[in-house]
Amino acid sequence: MPLIRGYVDEDFIPQKGENMKAAELEVHNLRVTFTPKGRKVQAVRGVTFNIKPNERVAIVGESGCGKSQMARALVQLIPSHAGKIEEGKVLYDGVNLLSLTEKEMRRYRGREIGMIFQDARASLSPLITVGDQIVEAYMDHHPLATKKEAKSRALELLELVQIEDPLRSFGQYPHELSGGMCQRVMIALALAPDPKLLIADEPTTALDVTIQAQILDLLKRIQEQFGMSILFITHDFSLLSGFCHRALVMYAGEIVEEANIQELFKNPKHPYTKALLRSIPRLDLPKSSPLEVIEGNPPDLSKPIPGCPFQPRCKFKTLQCASFSPPMINRVACWLYDPRFKDKYELFTSS
Ligand SMILES: Nc1ncnc2c1ncn2[C@@H]1O[C@H](COP(=O)(O)OP(=O)(O)OP(=O)(O)O)[C@@H](O)[C@H]1O
Ligand SMILES: [Mg+2]
């Protein structure tokens, strides 16, 4: 299992106007459902968050908690035969993306909002050379560019993502490249239209730990150099500390905690976050620290979830947790932070 790298970013305060290019995103009460065989699955259950210009924000949570569907909903990519965006607003620099028609939305996908998905090889066309794929992506969004300009930009992008021999790779097909190289090509493709927001959904999951770190360092450098906002999605806490400014912890389709990255590792607030952090080996803790196992499973999203979704697994639950959904109290959705439950809170913090 990968270890958490032993450093974190400096406190980050995005500077207003520092880079006019990067976009701002505000998501309000986003709800997404799927209806397999007539059964309603609540995949995303009222998610609210924002990303400031130039900020790198992570969504982290266990498999199946709704990260990918939430990200797809942001750009209206929920297939209408399977699911539905029930409610919510996605304000991209003030424009509600959810109110746009498919034709209008196409102007945003790729051009304004770049997307990188987990399985790079599957996302690339096997029949077109990587160079031509980047040229195509560039020309789609820069209709006035000549083929020569597009080719030279494609080579620049391959160099930017540190492909060893850009000229050679330009003419290669995806199957001729390693997984790490394909992932770099995916990044180059996503950057070709010059997006202001990048959504990277598990962009390194299929790769080994060293390559994961290299790709994330690369993304970070590109983001710092060119200015962009990034939504980074992962189930792997160990990837957050060197990469993100802020993290949102997702559980059963909801955001249960939001924190600056140092704060999250130093002082996790939600019992779920705390348990998750205790379940992974960390370089910043003594070797003797025991690893914790979170007993039980996440709730079935096709059944009603009264109260807090984590309460059946929570050692600190109080009576109302089973019946009343906790509000966000100081950026954490947990009743322990309600002053009325001070005793339980003290027990929790001393645990
Ligand atoms: N097409 C679909 N039909 C029915 N349910 C779906 C569909 N797609 C997703 N879901 C359900 O929505 C929930 C959220 O799925 P999602 O893919 O967003 O999870 P995730 O957090 O991205 O997980 P992972 O870390 O494994 O990628 C899951 O319970 C999943 O079963
Ligand atoms: Mg996913």
CSV table of C-alpha atoms and ligand atoms in Angstrom, one decimal:
chain,number,residue,atom,x,y,z
A,1,MET,CA,0.0,0.0,0.0
A,2,PRO,CA,1.4,3.5,-0.8
A,3,LEU,CA,2.6,5.6,2.0
A,4,ILE,CA,1.6,9.2,2.5
A,5,ARG,CA,4.4,11.4,1.3
A,6,GLY,CA,6.0,13.3,4.1
A,7,TYR,CA,5.3,16.8,3.0
A,8,VAL,CA,2.4,19.1,2.5
A,9,ASP,CA,1.9,22.3,0.6
A,10,GLU,CA,2.3,25.8,2.1
A,11,ASP,CA,-0.9,27.4,3.0
A,12,PHE,CA,-2.6,28.4,-0.2
A,13,ILE,CA,-4.5,31.7,-0.7
A,14,PRO,CA,-5.4,32.1,-4.4
A,15,GLN,CA,-4.6,35.6,-5.4
A,16,LYS,CA,-7.4,37.5,-7.0
A,17,GLY,CA,-6.5,38.4,-10.6
A,18,GLU,CA,-3.2,36.4,-10.3
A,19,ASN,CA,-4.3,34.5,-13.3
A,20,MET,CA,-7.4,35.6,-15.1
A,21,LYS,CA,-7.5,32.4,-17.1
A,22,ALA,CA,-8.4,30.0,-14.4
A,23,ALA,CA,-12.1,29.4,-13.7
A,24,GLU,CA,-14.2,29.4,-10.6
A,25,LEU,CA,-16.7,26.7,-10.0
A,26,GLU,CA,-19.6,26.7,-7.5
A,27,VAL,CA,-21.6,23.6,-7.1
A,28,HIS,CA,-24.9,23.8,-5.2
A,29,ASN,CA,-27.0,20.9,-3.9
A,30,LEU,CA,-26.2,18.6,-6.8
A,31,ARG,CA,-28.3,15.4,-6.9
A,32,VAL,CA,-27.9,12.6,-9.3
A,33,THR,CA,-29.9,9.4,-9.4
A,34,PHE,CA,-29.8,6.2,-11.5
A,35,THR,CA,-32.7,3.9,-12.1
A,36,PRO,CA,-31.4,0.4,-12.9
A,37,LYS,CA,-34.3,-2.0,-13.3
A,38,GLY,CA,-36.7,0.6,-11.8
A,39,ARG,CA,-34.7,0.8,-8.6
A,40,LYS,CA,-33.7,4.4,-7.8
A,41,VAL,CA,-30.1,4.7,-6.7
A,42,GLN,CA,-29.1,8.0,-5.2
A,43,ALA,CA,-25.6,8.3,-6.4
A,44,VAL,CA,-25.0,12.0,-5.5
A,45,ARG,CA,-27.1,13.3,-2.6
A,46,GLY,CA,-26.9,17.1,-2.4
A,47,VAL,CA,-23.3,18.0,-3.0
A,48,THR,CA,-22.2,21.6,-2.4
A,49,PHE,CA,-18.6,22.9,-2.9
A,50,ASN,CA,-16.6,25.5,-4.7
A,51,ILE,CA,-13.2,25.7,-6.4
A,52,LYS,CA,-11.4,29.0,-6.6
A,53,PRO,CA,-9.4,30.1,-9.6
A,54,ASN,CA,-6.0,28.3,-9.5
A,55,GLU,CA,-7.0,26.0,-6.7
A,56,ARG,CA,-6.3,22.3,-6.7
A,57,VAL,CA,-9.2,20.6,-4.9
A,58,ALA,CA,-9.5,16.9,-4.3
A,59,ILE,CA,-12.7,14.8,-3.8
A,60,VAL,CA,-11.7,11.8,-1.9
A,61,GLY,CA,-13.8,8.8,-0.8
A,62,GLU,CA,-14.3,5.1,-1.0
A,63,SER,CA,-15.2,3.3,-4.2
A,64,GLY,CA,-18.9,3.8,-5.0
A,65,CYS,CA,-19.4,7.0,-3.0
A,66,GLY,CA,-20.4,9.0,-6.0
A,67,LYS,CA,-17.2,10.8,-7.0
A,68,SER,CA,-17.2,10.0,-10.7
A,69,GLN,CA,-20.9,10.5,-11.2
A,70,MET,CA,-20.7,13.8,-9.5
A,71,ALA,CA,-17.8,14.8,-11.8
A,72,ARG,CA,-19.7,13.7,-14.9
A,73,ALA,CA,-22.8,15.6,-13.8
A,74,LEU,CA,-20.8,18.8,-13.7
A,75,VAL,CA,-20.4,18.6,-17.4
A,76,GLN,CA,-23.8,17.0,-18.1
A,77,LEU,CA,-22.3,13.6,-18.9
A,78,ILE,CA,-24.8,11.5,-17.1
A,79,PRO,CA,-26.3,9.2,-19.8
A,80,SER,CA,-30.0,10.0,-20.0
A,81,HIS,CA,-31.0,6.4,-20.5
A,82,ALA,CA,-29.4,5.4,-17.1
A,83,GLY,CA,-29.5,8.4,-14.8
A,84,LYS,CA,-30.7,11.9,-14.1
A,85,ILE,CA,-29.5,15.1,-12.6
A,86,GLU,CA,-32.4,15.7,-10.2
A,87,GLU,CA,-31.4,19.0,-8.8
A,88,GLY,CA,-28.6,21.5,-8.4
A,89,LYS,CA,-26.6,24.3,-9.9
A,90,VAL,CA,-23.1,24.2,-11.4
A,91,LEU,CA,-21.9,27.7,-11.8
A,92,TYR,CA,-18.8,27.9,-14.0
A,93,ASP,CA,-17.6,31.5,-13.9
A,94,GLY,CA,-21.2,32.4,-13.0
A,95,VAL,CA,-22.8,30.4,-15.9
A,96,ASN,CA,-25.1,27.6,-14.7
A,97,LEU,CA,-23.9,24.7,-16.8
A,98,LEU,CA,-26.9,22.6,-15.9
A,99,SER,CA,-29.2,25.1,-17.7
A,100,LEU,CA,-27.3,24.8,-21.0
A,101,THR,CA,-28.5,22.9,-24.0
A,102,GLU,CA,-26.3,20.0,-25.3
A,103,LYS,CA,-25.1,22.2,-28.1
A,104,GLU,CA,-24.2,25.0,-25.7
A,105,MET,CA,-22.6,22.5,-23.4
A,106,ARG,CA,-20.3,21.3,-26.1
A,107,ARG,CA,-18.6,24.6,-26.1
A,108,TYR,CA,-17.6,24.1,-22.5
A,109,ARG,CA,-16.5,20.4,-22.5
A,110,GLY,CA,-12.9,20.2,-23.6
A,111,ARG,CA,-12.5,23.9,-24.5
A,112,GLU,CA,-13.2,25.4,-21.0
A,113,ILE,CA,-13.2,22.2,-18.9
A,114,GLY,CA,-10.7,19.5,-19.7
A,115,MET,CA,-11.2,16.0,-18.5
A,116,ILE,CA,-8.8,13.2,-17.8
A,117,PHE,CA,-10.1,9.8,-17.0
A,118,GLN,CA,-8.7,6.8,-15.2
A,119,ASP,CA,-8.1,4.4,-18.0
A,120,ALA,CA,-6.1,6.4,-20.5
A,121,ARG,CA,-5.6,3.7,-23.1
A,122,ALA,CA,-9.4,3.1,-23.3
A,123,SER,CA,-10.0,6.9,-23.7
A,124,LEU,CA,-7.6,7.2,-26.6
A,125,SER,CA,-8.5,6.1,-30.1
A,126,PRO,CA,-6.4,2.9,-30.9
A,127,LEU,CA,-6.6,3.7,-34.7
A,128,ILE,CA,-5.2,7.2,-34.7
A,129,THR,CA,-1.6,8.2,-33.8
A,130,VAL,CA,-1.3,10.1,-30.6
A,131,GLY,CA,0.0,13.2,-32.5
A,132,ASP,CA,-3.0,13.3,-34.8
A,133,GLN,CA,-5.3,12.9,-31.8
A,134,ILE,CA,-3.8,16.0,-30.2
A,135,VAL,CA,-3.8,17.9,-33.5
A,136,GLU,CA,-7.5,17.1,-33.8
A,137,ALA,CA,-8.3,18.2,-30.3
A,138,TYR,CA,-6.4,21.4,-30.8
A,139,MET,CA,-8.0,22.2,-34.1
A,140,ASP,CA,-11.5,21.4,-32.8
A,141,HIS,CA,-11.1,24.2,-30.4
A,142,HIS,CA,-9.0,26.5,-32.5
A,143,PRO,CA,-10.8,26.5,-35.8
A,144,LEU,CA,-8.6,29.3,-37.3
A,145,ALA,CA,-5.4,27.4,-36.6
A,146,THR,CA,-3.5,25.9,-39.6
A,147,LYS,CA,-2.5,22.2,-39.5
A,148,LYS,CA,1.1,23.3,-39.2
A,149,GLU,CA,0.4,25.4,-36.1
A,150,ALA,CA,-1.6,22.5,-34.6
A,151,LYS,CA,1.2,20.1,-35.2
A,152,SER,CA,3.8,22.4,-33.6
A,153,ARG,CA,1.5,22.9,-30.6
A,154,ALA,CA,1.0,19.1,-30.3
A,155,LEU,CA,4.7,18.6,-30.2
A,156,GLU,CA,5.1,21.3,-27.6
A,157,LEU,CA,2.4,19.6,-25.5
A,158,LEU,CA,4.1,16.2,-25.8
A,159,GLU,CA,7.3,17.9,-24.6
A,160,LEU,CA,5.4,19.7,-21.8
A,161,VAL,CA,4.1,16.4,-20.5
A,162,GLN,CA,7.7,15.0,-20.6
A,163,ILE,CA,7.3,12.4,-23.3
A,164,GLU,CA,10.9,11.4,-24.0
A,165,ASP,CA,11.0,11.7,-27.8
A,166,PRO,CA,8.0,13.9,-28.8
A,167,LEU,CA,8.7,13.6,-32.5
A,168,ARG,CA,8.8,9.8,-32.4
A,169,SER,CA,5.8,9.5,-30.1
A,170,PHE,CA,3.8,11.9,-32.3
A,171,GLY,CA,3.6,9.1,-34.9
A,172,GLN,CA,3.0,6.3,-32.5
A,173,TYR,CA,-0.3,4.5,-31.7
A,174,PRO,CA,-1.5,4.2,-28.1
A,175,HIS,CA,-0.7,0.5,-27.9
A,176,GLU,CA,3.0,1.3,-28.6
A,177,LEU,CA,3.2,3.4,-25.4
A,178,SER,CA,3.4,2.4,-21.7
A,179,GLY,CA,0.6,3.1,-19.3
A,180,GLY,CA,2.4,6.1,-17.9
A,181,MET,CA,3.1,7.5,-21.4
A,182,CYS,CA,-0.6,7.0,-22.3
A,183,GLN,CA,-1.5,8.9,-19.2
A,184,ARG,CA,0.8,11.7,-20.2
A,185,VAL,CA,-0.7,11.8,-23.7
A,186,MET,CA,-4.2,12.0,-22.1
A,187,ILE,CA,-3.0,15.1,-20.1
A,188,ALA,CA,-1.6,16.6,-23.4
A,189,LEU,CA,-4.9,16.0,-25.0
A,190,ALA,CA,-6.9,17.5,-22.2
A,191,LEU,CA,-4.5,20.6,-22.3
A,192,ALA,CA,-4.7,21.0,-26.1
A,193,PRO,CA,-7.8,23.2,-26.0
A,194,ASP,CA,-6.3,25.3,-23.2
A,195,PRO,CA,-8.9,24.6,-20.5
A,196,LYS,CA,-9.5,26.8,-17.5
A,197,LEU,CA,-10.7,24.0,-15.3
A,198,LEU,CA,-9.3,20.4,-15.4
A,199,ILE,CA,-11.3,17.5,-14.0
A,200,ALA,CA,-8.9,14.6,-13.3
A,201,ASP,CA,-10.8,11.5,-12.3
A,202,GLU,CA,-8.4,8.9,-10.8
A,203,PRO,CA,-5.8,10.0,-13.4
A,204,THR,CA,-3.1,7.7,-12.0
A,205,THR,CA,-4.9,4.7,-10.5
A,206,ALA,CA,-3.7,2.2,-13.0
A,207,LEU,CA,-0.1,3.2,-12.6
A,208,ASP,CA,2.6,2.2,-10.1
A,209,VAL,CA,3.4,4.4,-7.2
A,210,THR,CA,6.5,6.1,-8.7
A,211,ILE,CA,4.8,6.9,-11.9
A,212,GLN,CA,1.7,8.2,-10.0
A,213,ALA,CA,4.0,10.6,-8.1
A,214,GLN,CA,5.7,11.7,-11.3
A,215,ILE,CA,2.4,12.4,-13.1
A,216,LEU,CA,0.9,14.3,-10.2
A,217,ASP,CA,4.1,16.4,-9.9
A,218,LEU,CA,3.8,17.1,-13.6
A,219,LEU,CA,0.1,18.1,-13.4
A,220,LYS,CA,1.0,20.4,-10.5
A,221,ARG,CA,3.8,22.1,-12.3
A,222,ILE,CA,1.7,22.6,-15.4
A,223,GLN,CA,-1.1,24.0,-13.3
A,224,GLU,CA,1.3,26.4,-11.6
A,225,GLN,CA,2.9,27.4,-14.9
A,226,PHE,CA,-0.3,28.0,-16.9
A,227,GLY,CA,-2.9,28.7,-14.3
A,228,MET,CA,-5.9,26.5,-14.2
A,229,SER,CA,-8.3,25.2,-11.5
A,230,ILE,CA,-8.1,21.5,-10.9
A,231,LEU,CA,-10.7,19.0,-9.5
A,232,PHE,CA,-8.8,15.9,-8.6
A,233,ILE,CA,-10.7,12.8,-7.8
A,234,THR,CA,-9.2,9.9,-6.0
A,235,HIS,CA,-10.0,7.1,-3.5
A,236,ASP,CA,-6.4,7.2,-2.3
A,237,PHE,CA,-5.7,9.6,0.6
A,238,SER,CA,-2.0,9.0,0.2
A,239,LEU,CA,-2.0,11.1,-3.1
A,240,LEU,CA,-3.5,14.2,-1.6
A,241,SER,CA,-0.8,15.7,0.5
A,242,GLY,CA,1.7,16.7,-2.1
A,243,PHE,CA,-0.8,17.8,-4.7
A,244,CYS,CA,-3.9,19.5,-3.3
A,245,HIS,CA,-4.7,22.7,-1.5
A,246,ARG,CA,-8.0,21.5,-0.2
A,247,ALA,CA,-9.9,18.3,0.1
A,248,LEU,CA,-13.6,17.3,0.2
A,249,VAL,CA,-14.3,13.9,1.8
A,250,MET,CA,-17.2,12.2,0.2
A,251,TYR,CA,-19.2,9.4,1.8
A,252,ALA,CA,-22.4,7.8,0.4
A,253,GLY,CA,-23.1,10.5,-2.1
A,254,GLU,CA,-22.5,13.4,0.3
A,255,ILE,CA,-19.6,15.7,1.3
A,256,VAL,CA,-19.0,15.0,5.0
A,257,GLU,CA,-15.9,17.1,5.5
A,258,GLU,CA,-14.0,19.9,3.8
A,259,ALA,CA,-10.6,21.1,4.9
A,260,ASN,CA,-7.4,22.6,3.8
A,261,ILE,CA,-5.0,19.7,3.2
A,262,GLN,CA,-2.7,20.3,6.2
A,263,GLU,CA,-5.6,20.7,8.5
A,264,LEU,CA,-7.2,17.4,7.2
A,265,PHE,CA,-4.1,15.4,8.0
A,266,LYS,CA,-3.3,17.2,11.3
A,267,ASN,CA,-6.8,17.4,12.6
A,268,PRO,CA,-9.4,15.3,10.8
A,269,LYS,CA,-12.8,16.1,12.1
A,270,HIS,CA,-15.4,13.7,10.8
A,271,PRO,CA,-15.2,10.2,12.4
A,272,TYR,CA,-15.1,8.7,8.9
A,273,THR,CA,-12.1,10.9,7.9
A,274,LYS,CA,-10.4,10.1,11.2
A,275,ALA,CA,-10.9,6.4,10.7
A,276,LEU,CA,-9.8,6.5,7.1
A,277,LEU,CA,-6.6,8.3,8.0
A,278,ARG,CA,-5.9,5.7,10.7
A,279,SER,CA,-6.5,2.9,8.2
A,280,ILE,CA,-3.5,3.8,6.0
A,281,PRO,CA,0.2,3.7,6.8
A,282,ARG,CA,1.7,7.2,7.3
A,283,LEU,CA,5.3,8.4,7.3
A,284,ASP,CA,4.5,11.2,9.7
A,285,LEU,CA,3.3,8.9,12.5
A,286,PRO,CA,5.4,6.6,14.7
A,287,LYS,CA,5.9,3.1,13.2
A,288,SER,CA,4.1,1.7,16.2
A,289,SER,CA,0.8,3.5,15.4
A,290,PRO,CA,-1.8,0.7,14.8
A,291,LEU,CA,-3.8,0.6,11.6
A,292,GLU,CA,-7.5,0.8,12.0
A,293,VAL,CA,-10.1,-1.2,10.1
A,294,ILE,CA,-13.5,0.5,9.5
A,295,GLU,CA,-16.0,-2.1,10.3
A,296,GLY,CA,-19.2,-2.5,8.2
A,297,ASN,CA,-20.0,-1.3,4.7
A,298,PRO,CA,-21.3,2.0,3.2
A,299,PRO,CA,-25.1,2.2,3.0
A,300,ASP,CA,-27.2,0.8,0.1
A,301,LEU,CA,-27.8,3.9,-2.0
A,302,SER,CA,-31.0,2.4,-3.4
A,303,LYS,CA,-32.6,2.6,0.1
A,304,PRO,CA,-33.6,5.6,2.1
A,305,ILE,CA,-30.9,6.9,4.3
A,306,PRO,CA,-32.3,8.6,7.4
A,307,GLY,CA,-29.9,10.5,9.5
A,308,CYS,CA,-26.1,10.4,9.1
A,309,PRO,CA,-25.0,7.8,6.4
A,310,PHE,CA,-21.9,6.9,8.5
A,311,GLN,CA,-23.8,6.3,11.8
A,312,PRO,CA,-24.1,2.5,11.5
A,313,ARG,CA,-20.3,2.3,11.4
A,314,CYS,CA,-19.6,5.2,13.8
A,315,LYS,CA,-18.3,4.5,17.3
A,316,PHE,CA,-19.4,7.9,18.5
A,317,LYS,CA,-22.9,8.0,17.2
A,318,THR,CA,-25.5,9.7,19.4
A,319,LEU,CA,-29.3,9.1,19.4
A,320,GLN,CA,-30.3,11.6,16.8
A,321,CYS,CA,-27.6,10.4,14.3
A,322,ALA,CA,-29.9,7.6,13.1
A,323,SER,CA,-32.9,9.9,12.5
A,324,PHE,CA,-31.6,13.4,11.6
A,325,SER,CA,-29.2,14.2,8.9
A,326,PRO,CA,-26.4,16.3,10.4
A,327,PRO,CA,-26.0,19.8,9.0
A,328,MET,CA,-22.5,21.2,8.0
A,329,ILE,CA,-21.1,22.6,11.3
A,330,ASN,CA,-17.7,24.3,10.7
A,331,ARG,CA,-17.2,22.4,7.4
A,332,VAL,CA,-18.0,19.0,8.9
A,333,ALA,CA,-21.3,17.1,8.6
A,334,CYS,CA,-21.4,15.6,12.1
A,335,TRP,CA,-23.6,16.0,15.2
A,336,LEU,CA,-20.5,15.8,17.4
A,337,TYR,CA,-19.8,19.4,16.5
A,338,ASP,CA,-23.1,20.5,17.8
A,339,PRO,CA,-22.4,22.1,21.2
A,340,ARG,CA,-25.3,20.0,22.7
A,341,PHE,CA,-23.2,16.9,22.3
A,342,LYS,CA,-20.1,18.2,24.0
A,343,ASP,CA,-19.6,15.1,26.1
A,344,LYS,CA,-19.5,12.8,23.1
A,345,TYR,CA,-17.2,15.2,21.3
A,346,GLU,CA,-14.8,15.2,24.2
A,347,LEU,CA,-14.7,11.4,24.2
A,348,PHE,CA,-14.2,11.5,20.4
A,349,THR,CA,-11.3,13.9,20.4
A,350,SER,CA,-9.6,12.1,23.2
A,351,SER,CA,-9.8,8.8,21.3
B,1,LIG,N1,-25.2,3.4,-14.8
B,1,LIG,C1,-25.4,3.2,-13.5
B,1,LIG,N2,-26.5,2.6,-13.1
B,1,LIG,C2,-26.8,2.4,-11.9
B,1,LIG,N3,-26.1,2.8,-10.8
B,1,LIG,C3,-25.0,3.5,-11.2
B,1,LIG,C4,-24.6,3.7,-12.5
B,1,LIG,N4,-23.4,4.4,-12.5
B,1,LIG,C5,-23.1,4.6,-11.2
B,1,LIG,N5,-24.0,4.0,-10.4
B,1,LIG,C6,-24.0,4.0,-8.9
B,1,LIG,O1,-23.7,5.2,-8.5
B,1,LIG,C7,-22.9,5.2,-7.3
B,1,LIG,C8,-21.7,6.1,-7.5
B,1,LIG,O2,-20.9,5.6,-8.5
B,1,LIG,P1,-19.5,6.3,-8.9
B,1,LIG,O3,-19.1,5.7,-10.2
B,1,LIG,O4,-19.7,7.8,-8.9
B,1,LIG,O5,-18.6,5.9,-7.7
B,1,LIG,P2,-17.0,6.3,-7.4
B,1,LIG,O6,-17.0,7.0,-6.1
B,1,LIG,O7,-16.5,7.1,-8.6
B,1,LIG,O8,-16.3,4.9,-7.2
B,1,LIG,P3,-14.9,4.4,-7.7
B,1,LIG,O9,-13.9,4.9,-6.7
B,1,LIG,O10,-15.0,3.0,-7.7
B,1,LIG,O11,-14.6,5.0,-9.1
B,1,LIG,C9,-22.5,3.7,-7.1
B,1,LIG,O12,-23.3,3.2,-6.1
B,1,LIG,C10,-22.8,3.1,-8.4
B,1,LIG,O13,-23.3,1.8,-8.3
B,2,MG,MG,-15.0,6.6,-10.0
